[in-house]
Amino acid sequence: MKTCFIVNTSLEKGLPIYLKSVGSNEYQEHVIRKNGHPDYHYLHTLEGNGYLIVDGQKYLVDENTAFFMYPGIAHEYFAATSKWSTIWLTFNGPASETILKTMGIRPFEIFKLANKKYLEGILEAISNKASVYNYIVSIECSQLIYSFILHMFLNLQNKIEKNFESNYLKLLPVLQYIEENYKKAISLDEISSIVNLSPQHLCTVFKKTFQTTPYEYLIRVRIQKAKELLMKQSSIQIKEVCYEVGFKNPSYFCYMFKKLEGITPLQFKRLFG
């Protein structure tokens, strides 16, 4: 595989995702980045073993292991065997973080590879194109990087599903409590006590699992209940719906309804009531 480091033009930097570097290293050198890498950085082992250190934790990067980091994550990696060969990809772009967060890919991931050869095929294709880099090629590389991220996500999926299942079961009593008590004023202290977590820890776990806060989740439940009332009871007034689902202020209810649904409660009622 050819190793390519790209000097991006302002035009290329306008792409949602753009290539920074791709390549392989037959004898991976010792790397220390106290301030992290400036770009999004993926690496896996071709041959041998290496060690990765992140946040004081030491990880073995064997021939079935890859790691991925957002920019700015301090790290160090070095060979654990006489020969450690690696392959890597770095990229950046204004849409990178949004895409990664939408897929649940965290700032630092180390994971086992299920389709290593397929990922290497995408990296090879990126490398081949990058060797004759121009704006048209940069668009093609952008598409390939997006495909790479999707397949990296599939490798992470088992890990993500296990984490989600564990957190979901932990938070299930909170979800049930909100479902049964959405009409009432519900405090963060109240729901955190249900699962024996501090309010701060509850918010952290909830956000990690559902990509929203407990309060935002409560609002969504209330809006969903409001939609059900508007569809089932054609004669019901907007103000009645507001109070029935737990809102205290009709103006705020209408504001949140439009924010989440794109239309006002009255427009929704006329369309679906």
GROMACS .gro file of N, CA and C in nm, residues 99-213:
model
  345
   99ILE      N    1  -2.123   1.278   1.239
   99ILE     CA    2  -2.143   1.142   1.186
   99ILE      C    3  -2.102   1.038   1.290
  100LEU      N    4  -1.986   1.058   1.351
  100LEU     CA    5  -1.935   0.962   1.448
  100LEU      C    6  -2.025   0.954   1.571
  101LYS      N    7  -2.069   1.069   1.621
  101LYS     CA    8  -2.155   1.070   1.740
  101LYS      C    9  -2.291   1.009   1.710
  102THR      N   10  -2.342   1.032   1.589
  102THR     CA   11  -2.470   0.973   1.550
  102THR      C   12  -2.462   0.821   1.552
  103MET      N   13  -2.347   0.767   1.516
  103MET     CA   14  -2.328   0.622   1.518
  103MET      C   15  -2.289   0.570   1.656
  104GLY      N   16  -2.271   0.660   1.751
  104GLY     CA   17  -2.234   0.615   1.886
  104GLY      C   18  -2.087   0.581   1.901
  105ILE      N   19  -2.004   0.630   1.809
  105ILE     CA   20  -1.859   0.605   1.815
  105ILE      C   21  -1.797   0.708   1.908
  106ARG      N   22  -1.739   0.663   2.016
  106ARG     CA   23  -1.689   0.751   2.121
  106ARG      C   24  -1.551   0.809   2.086
  107PRO      N   25  -1.505   0.910   2.162
  107PRO     CA   26  -1.375   0.972   2.133
  107PRO      C   27  -1.258   0.875   2.132
  108PHE      N   28  -1.265   0.768   2.212
  108PHE     CA   29  -1.162   0.664   2.206
  108PHE      C   30  -1.228   0.528   2.204
  109GLU      N   31  -1.193   0.448   2.104
  109GLU     CA   32  -1.245   0.312   2.092
  109GLU      C   33  -1.130   0.217   2.062
  110ILE      N   34  -1.127   0.104   2.133
  110ILE     CA   35  -1.037  -0.006   2.097
  110ILE      C   36  -1.124  -0.130   2.088
  111PHE      N   37  -1.111  -0.205   1.979
  111PHE     CA   38  -1.211  -0.309   1.954
  111PHE      C   39  -1.153  -0.421   1.866
  112LYS      N   40  -1.220  -0.535   1.871
  112LYS     CA   41  -1.183  -0.650   1.789
  112LYS      C   42  -1.243  -0.637   1.649
  113LEU      N   43  -1.170  -0.682   1.550
  113LEU     CA   44  -1.213  -0.671   1.411
  113LEU      C   45  -1.281  -0.799   1.364
  114ALA      N   46  -1.399  -0.783   1.303
  114ALA     CA   47  -1.469  -0.898   1.247
  114ALA      C   48  -1.449  -0.905   1.096
  115ASN      N   49  -1.434  -0.790   1.030
  115ASN     CA   50  -1.415  -0.789   0.883
  115ASN      C   51  -1.290  -0.709   0.846
  116LYS      N   52  -1.179  -0.753   0.901
  116LYS     CA   53  -1.050  -0.684   0.884
  116LYS      C   54  -1.013  -0.669   0.736
  117LYS      N   55  -1.026  -0.774   0.657
  117LYS     CA   56  -0.986  -0.771   0.517
  117LYS      C   57  -1.069  -0.671   0.437
  118TYR      N   58  -1.196  -0.661   0.472
  118TYR     CA   59  -1.282  -0.565   0.401
  118TYR      C   60  -1.237  -0.422   0.428
  119LEU      N   61  -1.206  -0.393   0.554
  119LEU     CA   62  -1.156  -0.260   0.590
  119LEU      C   63  -1.025  -0.231   0.518
  120GLU      N   64  -0.938  -0.332   0.511
  120GLU     CA   65  -0.811  -0.312   0.441
  120GLU      C   66  -0.834  -0.286   0.292
  121GLY      N   67  -0.938  -0.347   0.236
  121GLY     CA   68  -0.971  -0.322   0.096
  121GLY      C   69  -1.012  -0.177   0.072
  122ILE      N   70  -1.089  -0.121   0.166
  122ILE     CA   71  -1.128   0.021   0.154
  122ILE      C   72  -1.006   0.111   0.168
  123LEU      N   73  -0.919   0.079   0.263
  123LEU     CA   74  -0.798   0.159   0.282
  123LEU      C   75  -0.709   0.152   0.159
  124GLU      N   76  -0.700   0.036   0.098
  124GLU     CA   77  -0.621   0.019  -0.025
  124GLU      C   78  -0.679   0.106  -0.137
  125ALA      N   79  -0.812   0.107  -0.148
  125ALA     CA   80  -0.877   0.188  -0.251
  125ALA      C   81  -0.852   0.337  -0.228
  126ILE      N   82  -0.857   0.380  -0.102
  126ILE     CA   83  -0.829   0.520  -0.069
  126ILE      C   84  -0.685   0.554  -0.105
  127SER      N   85  -0.593   0.463  -0.070
  127SER     CA   86  -0.451   0.485  -0.099
  127SER      C   87  -0.426   0.497  -0.249
  128ASN      N   88  -0.489   0.410  -0.327
  128ASN     CA   89  -0.470   0.412  -0.473
  128ASN      C   90  -0.517   0.544  -0.533
  129LYS      N   91  -0.630   0.594  -0.485
  129LYS     CA   92  -0.683   0.720  -0.537
  129LYS      C   93  -0.599   0.838  -0.490
  130ALA      N   94  -0.555   0.832  -0.364
  130ALA     CA   95  -0.481   0.945  -0.305
  130ALA      C   96  -0.346   0.967  -0.372
  131SER      N   97  -0.295   0.866  -0.439
  131SER     CA   98  -0.164   0.881  -0.504
  131SER      C   99  -0.169   0.975  -0.624
  132VAL      N  100  -0.289   1.002  -0.676
  132VAL     CA  101  -0.307   1.100  -0.785
  132VAL      C  102  -0.413   1.201  -0.740
  133TYR      N  103  -0.386   1.267  -0.629
  133TYR     CA  104  -0.489   1.347  -0.561
  133TYR      C  105  -0.523   1.476  -0.636
  134ASN      N  106  -0.654   1.500  -0.651
  134ASN     CA  107  -0.707   1.626  -0.702
  134ASN      C  108  -0.847   1.642  -0.644
  135TYR      N  109  -0.918   1.749  -0.679
  135TYR     CA  110  -1.047   1.774  -0.614
  135TYR      C  111  -1.148   1.664  -0.642
  136ILE      N  112  -1.153   1.615  -0.764
  136ILE     CA  113  -1.247   1.506  -0.797
  136ILE      C  114  -1.213   1.382  -0.716
  137VAL      N  115  -1.085   1.350  -0.707
  137VAL     CA  116  -1.041   1.234  -0.627
  137VAL      C  117  -1.074   1.256  -0.480
  138SER      N  118  -1.063   1.381  -0.432
  138SER     CA  119  -1.092   1.408  -0.291
  138SER      C  120  -1.238   1.378  -0.259
  139ILE      N  121  -1.328   1.402  -0.355
  139ILE     CA  122  -1.469   1.368  -0.335
  139ILE      C  123  -1.487   1.216  -0.328
  140GLU      N  124  -1.418   1.145  -0.415
  140GLU     CA  125  -1.424   0.998  -0.414
  140GLU      C  126  -1.368   0.942  -0.283
  141CYS      N  127  -1.258   1.002  -0.235
  141CYS     CA  128  -1.199   0.959  -0.108
  141CYS      C  129  -1.294   0.987   0.008
  142SER      N  130  -1.364   1.100   0.001
  142SER     CA  131  -1.462   1.134   0.104
  142SER      C  132  -1.570   1.027   0.112
  143GLN      N  133  -1.617   0.981  -0.003
  143GLN     CA  134  -1.718   0.875  -0.006
  143GLN      C  135  -1.664   0.745   0.053
  144LEU      N  136  -1.539   0.713   0.020
  144LEU     CA  137  -1.478   0.591   0.071
  144LEU      C  138  -1.456   0.598   0.222
  145ILE      N  139  -1.418   0.717   0.272
  145ILE     CA  140  -1.399   0.731   0.417
  145ILE      C  141  -1.532   0.712   0.490
  146TYR      N  142  -1.640   0.765   0.433
  146TYR     CA  143  -1.772   0.746   0.494
  146TYR      C  144  -1.806   0.597   0.498
  147SER      N  145  -1.778   0.527   0.389
  147SER     CA  146  -1.800   0.382   0.386
  147SER      C  147  -1.715   0.312   0.491
  148PHE      N  148  -1.591   0.358   0.506
  148PHE     CA  149  -1.502   0.299   0.607
  148PHE      C  150  -1.559   0.318   0.747
  149ILE      N  151  -1.608   0.439   0.776
  149ILE     CA  152  -1.666   0.465   0.908
  149ILE      C  153  -1.784   0.372   0.935
  150LEU      N  154  -1.868   0.351   0.834
  150LEU     CA  155  -1.983   0.262   0.849
  150LEU      C  156  -1.939   0.120   0.884
  151HIS      N  157  -1.835   0.071   0.816
  151HIS     CA  158  -1.788  -0.065   0.842
  151HIS      C  159  -1.711  -0.074   0.974
  152MET      N  160  -1.644   0.034   1.012
  152MET     CA  161  -1.583   0.037   1.145
  152MET      C  162  -1.693   0.029   1.251
  153PHE      N  163  -1.803   0.100   1.228
  153PHE     CA  164  -1.917   0.097   1.319
  153PHE      C  165  -1.973  -0.045   1.333
  154LEU      N  166  -1.979  -0.118   1.222
  154LEU     CA  167  -2.029  -0.256   1.228
  154LEU      C  168  -1.939  -0.343   1.315
  155ASN      N  169  -1.809  -0.318   1.311
  155ASN     CA  170  -1.717  -0.392   1.398
  155ASN      C  171  -1.741  -0.359   1.545
  156LEU      N  172  -1.782  -0.235   1.569
  156LEU     CA  173  -1.809  -0.191   1.706
  156LEU      C  174  -1.947  -0.232   1.755
  157GLN      N  175  -2.033  -0.277   1.664
  157GLN     CA  176  -2.174  -0.293   1.697
  157GLN      C  177  -2.199  -0.387   1.814
  158ASN      N  178  -2.129  -0.502   1.817
  158ASN     CA  179  -2.150  -0.596   1.928
  158ASN      C  180  -2.117  -0.532   2.061
  159LYS      N  181  -2.007  -0.457   2.064
  159LYS     CA  182  -1.967  -0.389   2.187
  159LYS      C  183  -2.070  -0.285   2.227
  160ILE      N  184  -2.118  -0.208   2.129
  160ILE     CA  185  -2.216  -0.104   2.156
  160ILE      C  186  -2.347  -0.165   2.205
  161GLU      N  187  -2.390  -0.276   2.141
  161GLU     CA  188  -2.515  -0.339   2.180
  161GLU      C  189  -2.508  -0.390   2.323
  162LYS      N  190  -2.394  -0.446   2.362
  162LYS     CA  191  -2.380  -0.497   2.499
  162LYS      C  192  -2.385  -0.382   2.599
  163ASN      N  193  -2.316  -0.272   2.569
  163ASN     CA  194  -2.319  -0.155   2.657
  163ASN      C  195  -2.459  -0.097   2.665
  164PHE      N  196  -2.527  -0.090   2.550
  164PHE     CA  197  -2.662  -0.035   2.548
  164PHE      C  198  -2.757  -0.122   2.630
  165GLU      N  199  -2.747  -0.254   2.612
  165GLU     CA  200  -2.836  -0.344   2.685
  165GLU      C  201  -2.816  -0.331   2.835
  166SER      N  202  -2.690  -0.324   2.880
  166SER     CA  203  -2.661  -0.312   3.022
  166SER      C  204  -2.717  -0.182   3.079
  167ASN      N  205  -2.692  -0.070   3.009
  167ASN     CA  206  -2.741   0.059   3.056
  167ASN      C  207  -2.893   0.069   3.047
  168TYR      N  208  -2.949   0.009   2.942
  168TYR     CA  209  -3.095   0.014   2.926
  168TYR      C  210  -3.165  -0.056   3.042
  169LEU      N  211  -3.115  -0.173   3.080
  169LEU     CA  212  -3.174  -0.245   3.192
  169LEU      C  213  -3.160  -0.167   3.323
  170LYS      N  214  -3.047  -0.098   3.338
  170LYS     CA  215  -3.024  -0.017   3.458
  170LYS      C  216  -3.122   0.099   3.464
  171LEU      N  217  -3.152   0.158   3.347
  171LEU     CA  218  -3.237   0.277   3.341
  171LEU      C  219  -3.385   0.245   3.322
  172LEU      N  220  -3.418   0.119   3.301
  172LEU     CA  221  -3.557   0.081   3.274
  172LEU      C  222  -3.655   0.130   3.382
  173PRO      N  223  -3.621   0.119   3.513
  173PRO     CA  224  -3.714   0.172   3.614
  173PRO      C  225  -3.741   0.322   3.599
  174VAL      N  226  -3.641   0.397   3.553
  174VAL     CA  227  -3.659   0.541   3.531
  174VAL      C  228  -3.755   0.564   3.415
  175LEU      N  229  -3.738   0.489   3.306
  175LEU     CA  230  -3.827   0.502   3.191
  175LEU      C  231  -3.971   0.468   3.229
  176GLN      N  232  -3.987   0.362   3.307
  176GLN     CA  233  -4.120   0.321   3.350
  176GLN      C  234  -4.184   0.426   3.440
  177TYR      N  235  -4.103   0.485   3.529
  177TYR     CA  236  -4.154   0.587   3.621
  177TYR      C  237  -4.201   0.710   3.543
  178ILE      N  238  -4.122   0.751   3.444
  178ILE     CA  239  -4.161   0.866   3.361
  178ILE      C  240  -4.289   0.835   3.284
  179GLU      N  241  -4.299   0.715   3.231
  179GLU     CA  242  -4.419   0.675   3.156
  179GLU      C  243  -4.545   0.681   3.243
  180GLU      N  244  -4.529   0.644   3.369
  180GLU     CA  245  -4.645   0.637   3.459
  180GLU      C  246  -4.675   0.770   3.527
  181ASN      N  247  -4.578   0.863   3.529
  181ASN     CA  248  -4.594   0.987   3.606
  181ASN      C  249  -4.567   1.113   3.526
  182TYR      N  250  -4.573   1.105   3.393
  182TYR     CA  251  -4.538   1.220   3.310
  182TYR      C  252  -4.628   1.342   3.334
  183LYS      N  253  -4.748   1.319   3.388
  183LYS     CA  254  -4.840   1.431   3.412
  183LYS      C  255  -4.796   1.516   3.531
  184LYS      N  256  -4.714   1.458   3.618
  184LYS     CA  257  -4.672   1.527   3.739
  184LYS      C  258  -4.540   1.599   3.718
  185ALA      N  259  -4.507   1.689   3.811
  185ALA     CA  260  -4.374   1.750   3.812
  185ALA      C  261  -4.275   1.645   3.861
  186ILE      N  262  -4.175   1.614   3.780
  186ILE     CA  263  -4.077   1.511   3.813
  186ILE      C  264  -3.940   1.577   3.826
  187SER      N  265  -3.877   1.558   3.940
  187SER     CA  266  -3.744   1.618   3.962
  187SER      C  267  -3.634   1.518   3.930
  188LEU      N  268  -3.515   1.569   3.902
  188LEU     CA  269  -3.399   1.484   3.874
  188LEU      C  270  -3.362   1.403   3.999
  189ASP      N  271  -3.371   1.466   4.115
  189ASP     CA  272  -3.342   1.394   4.240
  189ASP      C  273  -3.437   1.276   4.258
  190GLU      N  274  -3.560   1.297   4.221
  190GLU     CA  275  -3.664   1.194   4.237
  190GLU      C  276  -3.632   1.071   4.152
  191ILE      N  277  -3.601   1.093   4.027
  191ILE     CA  278  -3.579   0.977   3.939
  191ILE      C  279  -3.442   0.913   3.962
  192SER      N  280  -3.342   0.993   4.003
  192SER     CA  281  -3.210   0.934   4.029
  192SER      C  282  -3.213   0.843   4.150
  193SER      N  283  -3.299   0.874   4.246
  193SER     CA  284  -3.309   0.790   4.366
  193SER      C  285  -3.369   0.654   4.334
  194ILE      N  286  -3.445   0.645   4.227
  194ILE     CA  287  -3.508   0.519   4.188
  194ILE      C  288  -3.403   0.413   4.155
  195VAL      N  289  -3.293   0.457   4.094
  195VAL     CA  290  -3.188   0.363   4.051
  195VAL      C  291  -3.061   0.378   4.135
  196ASN      N  292  -3.071   0.450   4.246
  196ASN     CA  293  -2.958   0.466   4.338
  196ASN      C  294  -2.834   0.526   4.271
  197LEU      N  295  -2.857   0.628   4.190
  197LEU     CA  296  -2.747   0.700   4.127
  197LEU      C  297  -2.756   0.846   4.168
  198SER      N  298  -2.642   0.914   4.167
  198SER     CA  299  -2.646   1.058   4.188
  198SER      C  300  -2.710   1.123   4.065
  199PRO      N  301  -2.770   1.240   4.080
  199PRO     CA  302  -2.829   1.308   3.963
  199PRO      C  303  -2.730   1.326   3.848
  200GLN      N  304  -2.606   1.361   3.882
  200GLN     CA  305  -2.504   1.382   3.779
  200GLN      C  306  -2.472   1.253   3.705
  201HIS      N  307  -2.457   1.143   3.782
  201HIS     CA  308  -2.426   1.015   3.720
  201HIS      C  309  -2.542   0.966   3.635
  202LEU      N  310  -2.664   0.986   3.683
  202LEU     CA  311  -2.780   0.946   3.605
  202LEU      C  312  -2.781   1.018   3.470
  203CYS      N  313  -2.756   1.148   3.472
  203CYS     CA  314  -2.754   1.225   3.347
  203CYS      C  315  -2.647   1.173   3.251
  204THR      N  316  -2.531   1.138   3.306
  204THR     CA  317  -2.421   1.087   3.223
  204THR      C  318  -2.459   0.955   3.157
  205VAL      N  319  -2.512   0.862   3.236
  205VAL     CA  320  -2.550   0.730   3.182
  205VAL      C  321  -2.666   0.744   3.084
  206PHE      N  322  -2.762   0.828   3.118
  206PHE     CA  323  -2.879   0.847   3.033
  206PHE      C  324  -2.839   0.906   2.897
  207LYS      N  325  -2.753   1.008   2.902
  207LYS     CA  326  -2.707   1.073   2.778
  207LYS      C  327  -2.626   0.976   2.693
  208LYS      N  328  -2.543   0.896   2.757
  208LYS     CA  329  -2.460   0.799   2.686
  208LYS      C  330  -2.546   0.693   2.618
  209THR      N  331  -2.654   0.654   2.683
  209THR     CA  332  -2.739   0.546   2.632
  209THR      C  333  -2.838   0.594   2.527
  210PHE      N  334  -2.903   0.707   2.553
  210PHE     CA  335  -3.012   0.752   2.466
  210PHE      C  336  -2.981   0.880   2.388
  211GLN      N  337  -2.860   0.935   2.402
  211GLN     CA  338  -2.821   1.059   2.335
  211GLN      C  339  -2.918   1.174   2.367
  212THR      N  340  -2.973   1.173   2.486
  212THR     CA  341  -3.059   1.281   2.532
  212THR      C  342  -3.056   1.284   2.684
  213THR      N  343  -3.103   1.391   2.745
  213THR     CA  344  -3.105   1.400   2.891
  213THR      C  345  -3.237   1.347   2.944
   0.00000   0.00000   0.00000
